[in-house]
Coordinates of C-alpha atoms and ligand atoms in Angstrom, one line a residue:
Chain Q
M385 CA 86.8 36.9 -154.9
N386 CA 83.6 34.8 -154.9
G387 CA 83.5 32.4 -152.0
S388 CA 87.1 32.9 -151.2
G389 CA 86.4 34.7 -147.9
K390 CA 84.8 31.5 -146.6
W391 CA 87.9 29.5 -147.5
R392 CA 90.2 31.9 -145.7
V393 CA 88.1 31.8 -142.6
S394 CA 88.0 28.0 -142.5
R395 CA 91.8 27.8 -143.0
R396 CA 92.4 30.5 -140.4
G397 CA 90.0 28.6 -138.1
V398 CA 92.0 25.5 -138.4
L399 CA 95.2 27.4 -137.6
A400 CA 93.7 29.4 -134.8
G401 CA 91.6 26.6 -133.5
G402 CA 88.4 26.5 -131.4
S403 CA 86.9 29.7 -129.9
A404 CA 89.5 31.9 -131.5
S405 CA 88.2 31.1 -135.0
A406 CA 85.0 33.1 -134.4
A407 CA 86.9 36.2 -133.6
M408 CA 89.2 35.7 -136.5
A409 CA 86.3 35.2 -138.8
T410 CA 84.8 38.6 -137.7
M411 CA 88.2 40.3 -138.2
L412 CA 88.5 38.9 -141.7
D413 CA 85.0 39.9 -142.7
A414 CA 85.8 43.4 -141.7
Q415 CA 89.0 43.4 -143.9
P416 CA 88.2 41.2 -146.9
S417 CA 91.1 42.4 -148.9
H418 CA 93.8 41.8 -146.2
P419 CA 93.4 38.2 -145.3
R420 CA 96.9 38.0 -143.8
R421 CA 97.0 41.4 -142.1
Q422 CA 98.3 41.6 -138.5
A423 CA 97.9 44.8 -136.5
D424 CA 101.5 45.7 -136.1
I425 CA 102.6 45.0 -139.7
P426 CA 102.5 47.7 -142.3
V427 CA 100.7 47.0 -145.6
Y428 CA 101.7 48.3 -149.0
D429 CA 99.6 49.0 -152.0
V430 CA 100.8 47.4 -155.2
S431 CA 99.4 47.4 -158.8
F432 CA 100.3 45.1 -161.6
T433 CA 98.5 43.3 -164.4
V434 CA 97.9 39.6 -164.2
N435 CA 96.9 37.9 -167.4
G436 CA 96.1 41.3 -168.9
E437 CA 93.8 42.3 -166.0
P438 CA 94.9 45.3 -163.8
R439 CA 95.0 44.3 -160.1
T440 CA 95.6 46.5 -157.1
L441 CA 96.2 44.9 -153.7
S442 CA 97.2 45.9 -150.2
L443 CA 99.7 43.4 -149.0
D444 CA 102.0 42.5 -146.0
P445 CA 105.4 43.1 -147.7
R446 CA 106.4 39.5 -146.9
T447 CA 103.8 38.1 -149.3
T448 CA 105.6 36.4 -152.3
L449 CA 104.3 36.8 -155.8
L450 CA 103.4 33.1 -155.6
D451 CA 101.2 33.5 -152.5
T452 CA 99.6 36.6 -154.0
L453 CA 98.6 34.7 -157.1
R454 CA 97.3 31.7 -155.2
E455 CA 95.8 33.1 -152.0
H456 CA 94.8 36.6 -152.9
L457 CA 93.9 36.3 -156.6
Q458 CA 92.7 32.6 -156.4
L459 CA 94.9 31.8 -159.4
T460 CA 95.8 28.4 -158.2
G461 CA 97.2 27.1 -161.4
T462 CA 100.7 28.2 -160.3
K463 CA 101.9 25.6 -157.8
K464 CA 104.1 25.7 -154.7
G465 CA 106.6 22.9 -154.6
C466 CA 109.6 23.8 -152.5
D467 CA 109.1 27.6 -151.9
H468 CA 112.9 28.0 -152.2
G469 CA 113.7 28.3 -155.9
Q470 CA 114.7 24.6 -156.2
C471 CA 111.8 23.0 -158.2
G472 CA 110.3 25.4 -160.7
A473 CA 106.6 24.5 -159.9
C474 CA 106.0 28.2 -159.3
T475 CA 107.3 29.5 -162.6
V476 CA 105.4 32.4 -164.1
L477 CA 106.2 35.0 -166.7
V478 CA 107.0 38.6 -165.7
D479 CA 107.3 41.0 -168.6
G480 CA 107.9 37.9 -170.7
F481 CA 110.7 36.5 -168.6
R482 CA 110.3 33.3 -166.6
I483 CA 110.9 33.6 -162.9
N484 CA 110.3 31.6 -159.7
S485 CA 107.4 33.4 -158.1
C486 CA 108.2 31.9 -154.7
L487 CA 111.5 33.9 -154.5
S488 CA 110.0 37.3 -155.4
L489 CA 108.0 39.7 -153.3
A490 CA 104.7 40.9 -154.7
V491 CA 105.4 44.5 -153.6
M492 CA 108.5 44.5 -155.9
H493 CA 106.3 44.0 -159.0
E494 CA 104.7 47.4 -159.2
G495 CA 103.8 48.1 -162.8
D496 CA 104.8 44.6 -164.0
R497 CA 103.0 42.4 -166.4
V498 CA 102.5 38.9 -164.9
T499 CA 101.3 35.9 -167.0
T500 CA 100.4 32.7 -165.2
I501 CA 99.3 29.4 -166.7
E502 CA 95.7 30.6 -166.7
G503 CA 96.9 33.4 -169.1
V504 CA 99.1 31.3 -171.3
G505 CA 96.0 29.8 -172.9
S506 CA 92.4 28.8 -171.9
P507 CA 90.5 25.5 -172.1
D508 CA 88.9 26.7 -175.3
H509 CA 92.0 28.3 -176.8
L510 CA 95.0 26.2 -175.7
H511 CA 98.5 27.6 -176.3
A512 CA 100.4 25.4 -178.8
M513 CA 102.6 24.3 -175.9
Q514 CA 99.6 23.3 -173.8
R515 CA 98.2 21.3 -176.7
A516 CA 101.5 19.5 -177.3
F517 CA 101.8 18.6 -173.6
V518 CA 98.3 17.0 -173.8
Q519 CA 99.1 15.2 -177.0
H520 CA 102.5 13.9 -175.8
D521 CA 101.4 13.0 -172.2
G522 CA 103.9 15.5 -170.9
F523 CA 102.7 14.9 -167.3
Q524 CA 101.4 12.3 -164.9
C525 CA 100.1 13.9 -161.7
G526 CA 100.2 17.3 -163.2
Y527 CA 101.6 19.2 -160.3
C528 CA 104.8 20.5 -162.0
T529 CA 102.9 21.0 -165.3
P530 CA 101.9 24.7 -165.1
G531 CA 105.5 25.6 -164.2
Q532 CA 106.8 23.3 -167.0
I533 CA 104.6 24.9 -169.6
C534 CA 105.4 28.5 -168.6
S535 CA 109.1 27.6 -168.6
A536 CA 108.8 25.8 -172.0
V537 CA 107.1 28.8 -173.6
A538 CA 109.9 31.0 -172.3
V539 CA 112.7 28.7 -173.3
L540 CA 111.8 28.8 -177.0
K541 CA 111.9 32.6 -176.8
E542 CA 115.2 32.6 -175.0
I543 CA 116.7 30.5 -177.8
E544 CA 115.3 32.8 -180.4
A545 CA 116.8 35.9 -178.5
G546 CA 120.3 34.3 -178.5
V547 CA 120.5 33.6 -174.8
P548 CA 123.2 30.9 -174.5
S549 CA 123.0 27.8 -172.3
H550 CA 125.5 25.5 -170.6
V551 CA 125.4 23.2 -173.7
T552 CA 125.8 25.9 -176.3
E553 CA 128.9 24.9 -178.2
D554 CA 129.7 28.2 -180.1
L555 CA 128.6 31.2 -178.1
T556 CA 128.7 33.5 -181.1
A557 CA 126.8 31.3 -183.5
T558 CA 123.0 31.5 -183.8
C559 CA 121.2 29.6 -181.1
V560 CA 119.0 26.7 -182.4
P561 CA 116.4 24.7 -180.5
S562 CA 118.0 21.3 -180.4
R563 CA 116.9 18.6 -178.0
A564 CA 120.0 19.0 -176.0
E565 CA 119.5 22.8 -175.7
M566 CA 115.9 22.4 -174.6
R567 CA 116.7 19.7 -172.0
E568 CA 119.4 21.8 -170.4
R569 CA 117.3 24.9 -170.3
M570 CA 114.5 23.0 -168.6
S571 CA 116.7 21.8 -165.7
G572 CA 115.1 24.4 -163.4
N573 CA 111.8 22.4 -163.5
I574 CA 111.8 19.2 -161.6
C575 CA 109.1 16.5 -162.2
R576 CA 108.8 13.9 -159.5
C577 CA 106.7 11.7 -161.9
G578 CA 109.6 11.7 -164.4
A579 CA 107.6 12.9 -167.4
Y580 CA 110.8 14.4 -168.9
A581 CA 110.9 12.3 -172.0
N582 CA 107.4 13.3 -173.0
I583 CA 107.9 17.0 -172.0
S584 CA 110.9 16.9 -174.4
D585 CA 108.7 15.5 -177.1
A586 CA 106.1 18.2 -176.6
M587 CA 108.7 20.9 -176.8
A588 CA 110.4 19.4 -179.8
E589 CA 107.0 19.4 -181.7
V590 CA 106.3 23.1 -180.9
A591 CA 109.9 24.1 -181.8
G592 CA 109.7 22.1 -185.0
V593 CA 112.6 19.8 -184.2
N594 CA 112.4 16.3 -185.4
V595 CA 110.5 14.3 -182.8
Chain W
M1413 CA 109.8 35.6 -142.4
K1414 CA 110.2 38.2 -139.7
P1415 CA 108.2 41.4 -140.4
F1416 CA 110.1 44.2 -142.3
T1417 CA 109.3 47.5 -143.9
Y1418 CA 110.0 48.2 -147.6
E1419 CA 110.9 51.1 -149.8
R1420 CA 111.9 51.6 -153.5
P1421 CA 114.0 54.7 -153.9
R1422 CA 114.9 56.3 -157.2
T1423 CA 118.5 57.4 -156.6
A1424 CA 121.6 55.8 -155.3
A1425 CA 122.0 58.6 -152.7
D1426 CA 118.5 57.9 -151.4
A1427 CA 119.0 54.2 -151.4
V1428 CA 122.3 54.4 -149.3
A1429 CA 120.6 56.9 -146.9
A1430 CA 117.6 54.6 -146.6
V1431 CA 119.6 51.5 -145.8
L1432 CA 121.5 53.2 -143.0
R1433 CA 118.5 55.1 -141.6
K1434 CA 116.6 52.2 -140.3
P1435 CA 117.9 49.3 -138.1
G1436 CA 118.6 46.1 -140.0
G1437 CA 118.4 47.9 -143.4
R1438 CA 119.4 45.8 -146.4
F1439 CA 119.4 46.3 -150.2
I1440 CA 117.4 43.8 -152.2
A1441 CA 118.0 43.2 -155.9
G1442 CA 116.6 39.9 -157.5
G1443 CA 115.9 38.6 -154.0
T1444 CA 116.8 35.0 -155.0
N1445 CA 119.3 34.6 -152.2
L1446 CA 118.1 37.1 -149.6
L1447 CA 114.5 35.9 -149.6
D1448 CA 115.5 32.3 -149.5
L1449 CA 117.5 33.0 -146.4
M1450 CA 114.8 35.3 -144.9
K1451 CA 112.2 32.4 -145.2
L1452 CA 114.5 30.3 -143.0
Q1453 CA 115.3 33.2 -140.7
V1454 CA 119.0 32.9 -141.4
E1455 CA 118.6 36.5 -142.5
T1456 CA 116.2 38.9 -140.6
P1457 CA 116.5 42.4 -142.1
G1458 CA 114.1 45.0 -140.6
H1459 CA 114.0 47.1 -143.7
L1460 CA 114.4 46.3 -147.3
V1461 CA 115.6 48.9 -149.8
D1462 CA 114.7 47.8 -153.3
V1463 CA 117.4 48.9 -155.8
Q1464 CA 115.6 48.1 -159.1
D1465 CA 114.9 51.8 -160.0
L1466 CA 118.5 53.1 -159.5
G1467 CA 119.3 52.8 -163.2
F1468 CA 122.3 50.5 -163.0
N1469 CA 121.0 48.2 -165.7
K1470 CA 123.3 49.0 -168.6
I1471 CA 126.4 47.4 -170.1
E1472 CA 128.6 50.2 -171.5
P1473 CA 132.1 50.4 -173.1
T1474 CA 134.8 52.1 -171.0
P1475 CA 137.4 54.5 -172.3
D1476 CA 140.1 52.0 -171.9
G1477 CA 138.5 49.3 -174.1
G1478 CA 136.7 47.3 -171.4
L1479 CA 133.1 47.1 -170.4
R1480 CA 131.2 48.5 -167.4
I1481 CA 128.3 46.2 -166.2
G1482 CA 125.6 47.8 -164.1
A1483 CA 125.0 46.2 -160.7
L1484 CA 121.4 45.5 -161.7
V1485 CA 122.1 43.7 -165.0
T1486 CA 120.6 40.3 -164.7
N1487 CA 122.7 37.2 -165.2
T1488 CA 120.7 36.3 -168.3
V1489 CA 121.2 39.6 -169.9
L1490 CA 124.9 39.6 -169.1
A1491 CA 125.5 36.1 -170.4
A1492 CA 123.6 36.9 -173.7
D1493 CA 125.2 40.2 -174.4
P1494 CA 127.0 39.9 -177.8
R1495 CA 130.1 41.7 -176.5
I1496 CA 130.4 39.4 -173.5
K1497 CA 129.8 36.3 -175.6
R1498 CA 132.5 37.4 -178.1
D1499 CA 135.2 38.9 -175.9
Y1500 CA 134.6 37.5 -172.4
G1501 CA 133.3 34.0 -173.2
V1502 CA 134.5 32.6 -169.9
L1503 CA 132.0 35.0 -168.1
S1504 CA 129.0 33.9 -170.3
R1505 CA 130.0 30.2 -169.7
A1506 CA 130.3 30.6 -166.0
I1507 CA 127.0 32.3 -165.6
V1508 CA 125.0 29.8 -167.6
A1509 CA 126.7 27.0 -165.6
G1510 CA 125.0 28.3 -162.5
A1511 CA 121.4 28.1 -161.1
S1512 CA 118.5 27.8 -163.6
G1513 CA 117.0 29.9 -166.4
Q1514 CA 114.4 31.2 -164.1
L1515 CA 116.9 32.2 -161.4
R1516 CA 119.3 33.8 -163.9
N1517 CA 116.4 36.0 -165.1
K1518 CA 116.2 37.5 -161.6
A1519 CA 119.8 37.2 -160.3
T1520 CA 121.7 40.4 -160.6
T1521 CA 125.5 41.1 -161.0
A1522 CA 125.7 42.7 -157.5
G1523 CA 123.5 40.1 -155.8
N1524 CA 125.4 37.2 -157.4
L1525 CA 128.7 38.5 -156.0
L1526 CA 127.2 38.9 -152.5
Q1527 CA 125.3 35.6 -152.4
R1528 CA 126.1 33.7 -149.2
T1529 CA 127.6 30.3 -148.7
R1530 CA 125.6 27.1 -149.3
C1531 CA 127.1 25.4 -146.3
P1532 CA 124.3 23.2 -144.9
Y1533 CA 125.0 24.2 -141.3
F1534 CA 124.7 27.9 -142.2
Y1535 CA 121.2 27.2 -143.6
D1536 CA 120.1 25.2 -140.6
T1537 CA 119.3 27.5 -137.6
N1538 CA 119.5 24.5 -135.2
Q1539 CA 123.1 24.0 -135.9
P1540 CA 126.1 25.9 -134.6
C1541 CA 127.6 28.3 -137.2
N1542 CA 130.2 31.1 -136.6
K1543 CA 129.1 32.8 -139.8
R1544 CA 125.4 33.0 -138.9
Q1545 CA 125.9 33.4 -135.2
P1546 CA 129.4 34.5 -134.3
G1547 CA 130.9 32.4 -131.5
S1548 CA 128.5 29.5 -131.7
G1549 CA 131.0 27.1 -133.3
C1550 CA 131.2 25.5 -136.6
G1551 CA 129.1 22.5 -137.4
A1552 CA 130.9 21.7 -140.6
I1553 CA 134.4 21.1 -139.1
G1554 CA 134.2 17.5 -138.0
G1555 CA 130.7 17.3 -139.6
A1556 CA 129.6 16.5 -143.2
S1557 CA 132.1 18.7 -145.2
R1558 CA 132.1 17.1 -148.7
G1559 CA 131.0 20.4 -150.3
L1560 CA 133.1 22.7 -148.2
G1561 CA 136.4 24.5 -148.7
L1562 CA 140.1 23.7 -148.2
M1563 CA 141.9 26.8 -149.4
G1564 CA 141.9 30.1 -147.3
V1565 CA 139.8 28.5 -144.7
S1566 CA 140.3 28.8 -140.9
T1567 CA 139.5 26.9 -137.7
S1568 CA 136.4 29.1 -137.4
C1569 CA 134.9 28.4 -140.8
I1570 CA 135.5 26.3 -143.9
A1571 CA 132.7 27.6 -146.1
T1572 CA 133.1 28.2 -149.8
H1573 CA 131.7 31.1 -151.9
P1574 CA 129.2 29.4 -154.2
S1575 CA 129.2 31.8 -157.2
D1576 CA 130.2 30.7 -160.6
M1577 CA 130.1 34.2 -162.1
A1578 CA 132.6 35.5 -159.5
V1579 CA 135.2 32.9 -160.5
A1580 CA 135.2 34.3 -164.1
M1581 CA 135.3 37.8 -162.9
R1582 CA 138.3 37.1 -160.7
L1583 CA 140.0 35.5 -163.8
L1584 CA 139.3 38.6 -165.8
D1585 CA 140.6 41.0 -163.0
A1586 CA 137.3 42.8 -162.8
K1587 CA 136.8 45.8 -160.4
V1588 CA 133.7 46.3 -158.2
E1589 CA 132.5 49.8 -158.1
T1590 CA 130.7 51.2 -155.1
I1591 CA 129.3 54.3 -153.6
D1592 CA 128.7 55.2 -149.9
D1593 CA 126.6 57.5 -147.8
V1594 CA 129.0 60.5 -148.2
G1595 CA 129.2 59.9 -151.9
T1596 CA 132.7 58.3 -151.9
V1597 CA 133.2 56.1 -154.9
R1598 CA 135.5 53.1 -154.7
S1599 CA 136.8 50.8 -157.4
I1600 CA 137.8 47.5 -155.6
P1601 CA 139.9 44.9 -157.4
I1602 CA 137.8 41.7 -157.2
A1603 CA 140.8 39.9 -155.6
D1604 CA 140.4 42.2 -152.6
F1605 CA 136.6 42.1 -152.5
H1606 CA 135.8 38.8 -150.7
Q1607 CA 137.6 38.4 -147.3
L1608 CA 139.0 35.2 -145.8
P1609 CA 137.2 34.1 -142.6
G1610 CA 140.0 34.1 -140.1
T1611 CA 138.2 34.5 -136.7
T1612 CA 135.4 36.6 -138.2
P1613 CA 133.6 34.5 -140.8
H1614 CA 130.5 36.7 -140.6
I1615 CA 132.5 39.4 -142.4
E1616 CA 132.5 38.3 -146.0
T1617 CA 133.5 41.3 -148.1
I1618 CA 135.4 44.6 -147.8
L1619 CA 132.1 46.6 -148.1
R1620 CA 131.3 49.0 -145.4
P1621 CA 127.8 49.2 -143.9
G1622 CA 125.5 50.9 -146.4
E1623 CA 127.9 50.7 -149.2
L1624 CA 126.1 50.2 -152.5
I1625 CA 127.5 48.3 -155.5
T1626 CA 126.9 50.3 -158.6
G1627 CA 128.7 48.2 -161.2
V1628 CA 131.5 45.9 -162.2
E1629 CA 134.2 47.0 -164.6
L1630 CA 135.9 44.5 -167.0
P1631 CA 139.4 45.4 -168.3
R1632 CA 140.0 45.2 -172.1
P1633 CA 139.6 41.7 -173.6
L1634 CA 142.3 39.1 -173.2
G1635 CA 141.8 37.2 -176.4
G1636 CA 142.7 33.5 -176.2
R1637 CA 140.5 30.4 -175.5
H1638 CA 137.9 30.8 -172.8
V1639 CA 136.8 27.8 -170.9
Y1640 CA 134.6 27.1 -167.8
H1641 CA 134.4 23.5 -166.5
K1642 CA 132.1 22.9 -163.6
V1643 CA 132.0 19.5 -161.8
R1644 CA 128.9 18.8 -159.8
D1645 CA 126.6 16.0 -158.6
R1646 CA 124.0 16.6 -161.4
A1647 CA 124.7 17.7 -165.0
S1648 CA 122.7 20.9 -164.5
Y1649 CA 121.1 23.0 -161.7
A1650 CA 123.6 22.2 -158.9
F1651 CA 126.4 24.0 -157.2
A1652 CA 129.9 23.2 -158.0
L1653 CA 132.0 20.7 -156.2
V1654 CA 134.9 22.4 -158.1
S1655 CA 134.9 24.6 -161.1
V1656 CA 137.8 25.8 -163.2
A1657 CA 137.8 29.0 -165.3
A1658 CA 140.7 29.4 -167.8
V1659 CA 141.8 31.7 -170.5
L1660 CA 144.6 30.1 -172.5
Q1661 CA 146.8 31.7 -175.1
R1662 CA 148.4 30.1 -178.2
D1663 CA 151.9 30.6 -176.7
G1664 CA 151.1 28.3 -173.8
S1665 CA 150.6 31.1 -171.3
G1666 CA 147.3 31.5 -169.5
R1667 CA 145.2 32.3 -166.4
V1668 CA 143.3 29.9 -164.1
A1669 CA 140.8 30.6 -161.3
V1670 CA 139.1 27.9 -159.3
G1671 CA 135.6 27.8 -157.6
G1672 CA 134.2 25.5 -155.0
V1673 CA 137.4 25.3 -152.9
A1674 CA 137.6 28.6 -150.9
P1675 CA 135.6 31.5 -149.4
K1676 CA 136.4 33.4 -152.6
P1677 CA 137.3 32.6 -156.2
W1678 CA 140.8 31.0 -155.8
R1679 CA 143.6 32.3 -158.1
V1680 CA 147.3 32.4 -157.6
E1681 CA 148.9 34.6 -160.3
A1682 CA 152.5 33.4 -159.3
A1683 CA 151.6 29.8 -160.1
E1684 CA 150.4 30.6 -163.7
P1685 CA 153.8 30.4 -165.5
L1686 CA 153.7 26.7 -164.4
L1687 CA 150.7 26.2 -166.8
R1688 CA 153.3 25.8 -169.6
R1689 CA 154.9 22.9 -167.7
S1690 CA 152.0 20.7 -166.6
S1691 CA 148.6 20.6 -164.9
E1692 CA 150.3 18.8 -161.9
S1693 CA 152.9 21.4 -161.3
F1694 CA 150.5 24.3 -161.6
A1695 CA 147.9 22.6 -159.4
N1696 CA 150.5 21.8 -156.7
S1697 CA 151.4 25.4 -156.6
L1698 CA 147.9 26.7 -156.7
L1699 CA 146.7 24.4 -154.0
S1700 CA 149.8 24.6 -151.7
G1701 CA 148.8 25.1 -148.1
A1702 CA 145.5 23.2 -148.6
A1703 CA 143.7 22.2 -145.4
P1704 CA 141.3 19.5 -146.6
T1705 CA 139.0 17.5 -144.4
E1706 CA 138.6 13.7 -144.9
D1707 CA 135.3 14.4 -146.7
N1708 CA 136.6 17.0 -149.2
H1709 CA 140.1 15.8 -149.8
F1710 CA 139.0 14.5 -153.2
K1711 CA 138.7 18.1 -154.4
L1712 CA 142.5 18.4 -154.6
A1713 CA 142.7 15.7 -157.3
L1714 CA 139.5 16.9 -158.9
V1715 CA 140.9 20.4 -159.6
E1716 CA 144.0 18.9 -161.1
R1717 CA 142.2 16.4 -163.3
T1718 CA 139.6 19.0 -164.4
L1719 CA 142.4 21.3 -165.5
A1720 CA 144.3 18.5 -167.2
G1721 CA 141.1 17.9 -169.2
I1722 CA 140.9 21.5 -170.2
L1723 CA 144.6 21.7 -171.2
H1724 CA 144.2 18.5 -173.2
E1725 CA 141.1 19.9 -175.0
V1726 CA 142.6 23.3 -175.8
R1727 CA 146.0 22.2 -176.8
A1728 CA 144.9 19.1 -178.9
Ligands
FAD1308 C1 118.1 26.7 -156.2 C2 119.2 27.6 -156.4 C3 120.3 27.2 -157.2 C4 121.4 28.1 -157.4 N1 122.5 27.6 -158.1 C5 123.5 28.4 -158.3 C6 124.7 28.0 -159.0 O1 124.8 26.9 -159.4 N2 125.8 28.9 -159.1 C7 125.7 30.2 -158.7 O2 126.6 31.0 -158.9 N3 124.6 30.6 -158.0 C8 123.5 29.8 -157.8 N4 122.4 30.3 -157.2 C9 122.5 31.6 -156.5 C10 122.1 32.7 -157.4 O3 123.0 33.0 -158.3 C11 121.9 33.9 -156.4 O4 120.8 33.7 -155.6 C12 121.8 35.2 -157.2 O5 122.9 35.5 -158.0 C13 121.6 36.4 -156.2 O6 121.4 37.6 -156.9 P1 120.1 38.5 -156.5 O7 120.1 39.7 -157.3 O8 118.8 37.7 -156.5 O9 120.5 38.8 -155.0 P2 119.6 39.3 -153.7 O10 119.1 38.0 -153.1 O11 118.7 40.3 -154.0 O12 120.8 39.9 -152.8 C14 121.9 39.1 -152.3 C15 122.7 40.0 -151.4 O13 123.2 41.1 -152.1 C16 122.9 42.3 -151.5 N5 122.9 43.3 -152.7 C17 122.1 43.1 -153.8 N6 122.4 44.1 -154.6 C18 123.2 45.0 -154.0 C19 123.9 46.2 -154.4 N7 123.7 46.8 -155.6 N8 124.8 46.7 -153.5 C20 125.0 46.1 -152.3 N9 124.4 45.0 -151.9 C21 123.6 44.4 -152.7 C22 121.7 42.0 -150.7 O14 121.6 42.9 -149.7 C23 121.9 40.6 -150.3 O15 122.7 40.6 -149.1 C24 121.4 29.4 -156.9 C25 120.2 29.8 -156.2 C26 119.2 29.0 -156.0 C27 118.0 29.4 -155.2
SF4_1309 S1 131.8 26.2 -142.3 FE1 131.3 28.4 -141.9 S2 129.3 28.6 -142.7 FE2 129.6 26.4 -142.4 S3 129.0 25.9 -140.2 FE3 131.1 26.4 -140.2 S4 131.1 28.5 -139.6 FE4 129.1 28.1 -140.4
FES1310 S1 108.1 26.6 -155.4 FE1 109.3 28.0 -156.4 S2 110.9 26.9 -157.2 FE2 109.8 25.4 -155.9
FES1311 S1 103.8 15.3 -163.6 FE1 103.9 14.8 -161.5 S2 105.5 16.1 -160.8 FE2 105.6 16.3 -162.9

């Protein structure tokens, strides 16, 4: 939580403006774990693990998993693009399944195991997919990248588990990680910089498909 | 989002009671449609009843050789089930033609059937929309209506039902199973489940207030070739302009249901014998009574050409 209280106050200050910000700061200091609490709105306790660490929070039920990760747990690797399930920037893994964290309420994740880009690998111990993205320049600005990598990791598992895709020719045959399969399955992750070709190369390398 | 309260009951009876007890009570499953609409304040429930612990997450065989899909089974799990892939291929194909991998991991069987229209005027609270706000008018009629419907529509609303999965379920003659607050169980043929708009486009299904979907039953497998062709503006991750689901038998008989043209999956059983004759004669019968706009008139030809492509491929 180090230093985050200050950040909240300054952002609230901007929103509330002028003299109101002092009062707001006092209120926030008194309730450091409920930065978004409003008097008339109930809060709910929720516990889940994030990147292996148990977390317990008291939240306004409107808080999405995405906002919880970014604004309450300061895990800002996960990005907000559209906030409506249309871009994939917010992709995280929940119990191993990739989901859009912007379209999910944090209070609905009691007991779940959440993995964000910070938990996929670390700077000292990159996940093979992270290393491949670096090697193949699978990004330009990097904004979509955490979502792309979480999705890419899950895509290879989905293929292994026999989940079909729109381009799977024979539904009953064993799924294989072809280029076409991987591209189709990554369509929920939009990249404004158009790094798609290099993302495809990175995934192909990890999947062991001829690059 | 408007403020709301939240609970997560453990039994269907508690869930149904909970949704009726508080004003503005709503079930929430994957949340991928409801939360999207709540953020825009198109939907403003006062109380959310989370159904994830009710145990409706299994796919089980039925005594008469079909399958019963729990309401909470996700789209990914359903499309990947070996029995669905083998015996109900059109359902797997329809599901994976919709949304994205991330969304399908959250989207549930019940939530998918109850997802609301993608009409852009419905989504924009500054626009008139009889579905969102009864009596306010329809922005789409006379507006930009390229993506909207032409079958079963009315002078109040020309919205389409956006689900791909529902088109396959209509083709397969699935039944929607529900339970209500006094424990009455219903098994609703999917043909009767979605309602046409008439003068009440805000009423979209036959469900009564508080009625909970517990599952969907598929009859015994049909055999034959299973096809789902979706035509859209992008190759992936886009809603259908039109989609055609078909199960075709060796003897030339078959079934066809169409998405993207109506407020429900569009199927006319009486037209199906014409499939043996030609795609034109079948499409003419299927789409008779069409009320296209200038913008969406192209869908008539698109349905027929998509079907012609399917027949060509299957019969080649
Ligand atoms: C960007 C984007 C693209 C998409 N593209 C497609 C597409 O191409 N094709 C397609 O078919 N879909 C598409 N979808 C829609 C997606 O399939 C739906 O959002 C999803 O299926 C809804 O399921 P859910 O479980 O998340 O429903 P929720 O959002 O949880 O609920 C939807 C509705 O169902 C009700 N409900 C849920 N469960 C029950 C129950 N058991 N009993 C009674 N009522 C219940 C809720 O009260 C709510 O009204 C897309 C969505 C997004 C965001
Ligand atoms: S077509 Fe239906 S949903 Fe769209 S604006 Fe008209 S009334 Fe609303
Ligand atoms: S921020 Fe979640 S999909 Fe765009
Ligand atoms: S790298 Fe910039 S959006 Fe993808």
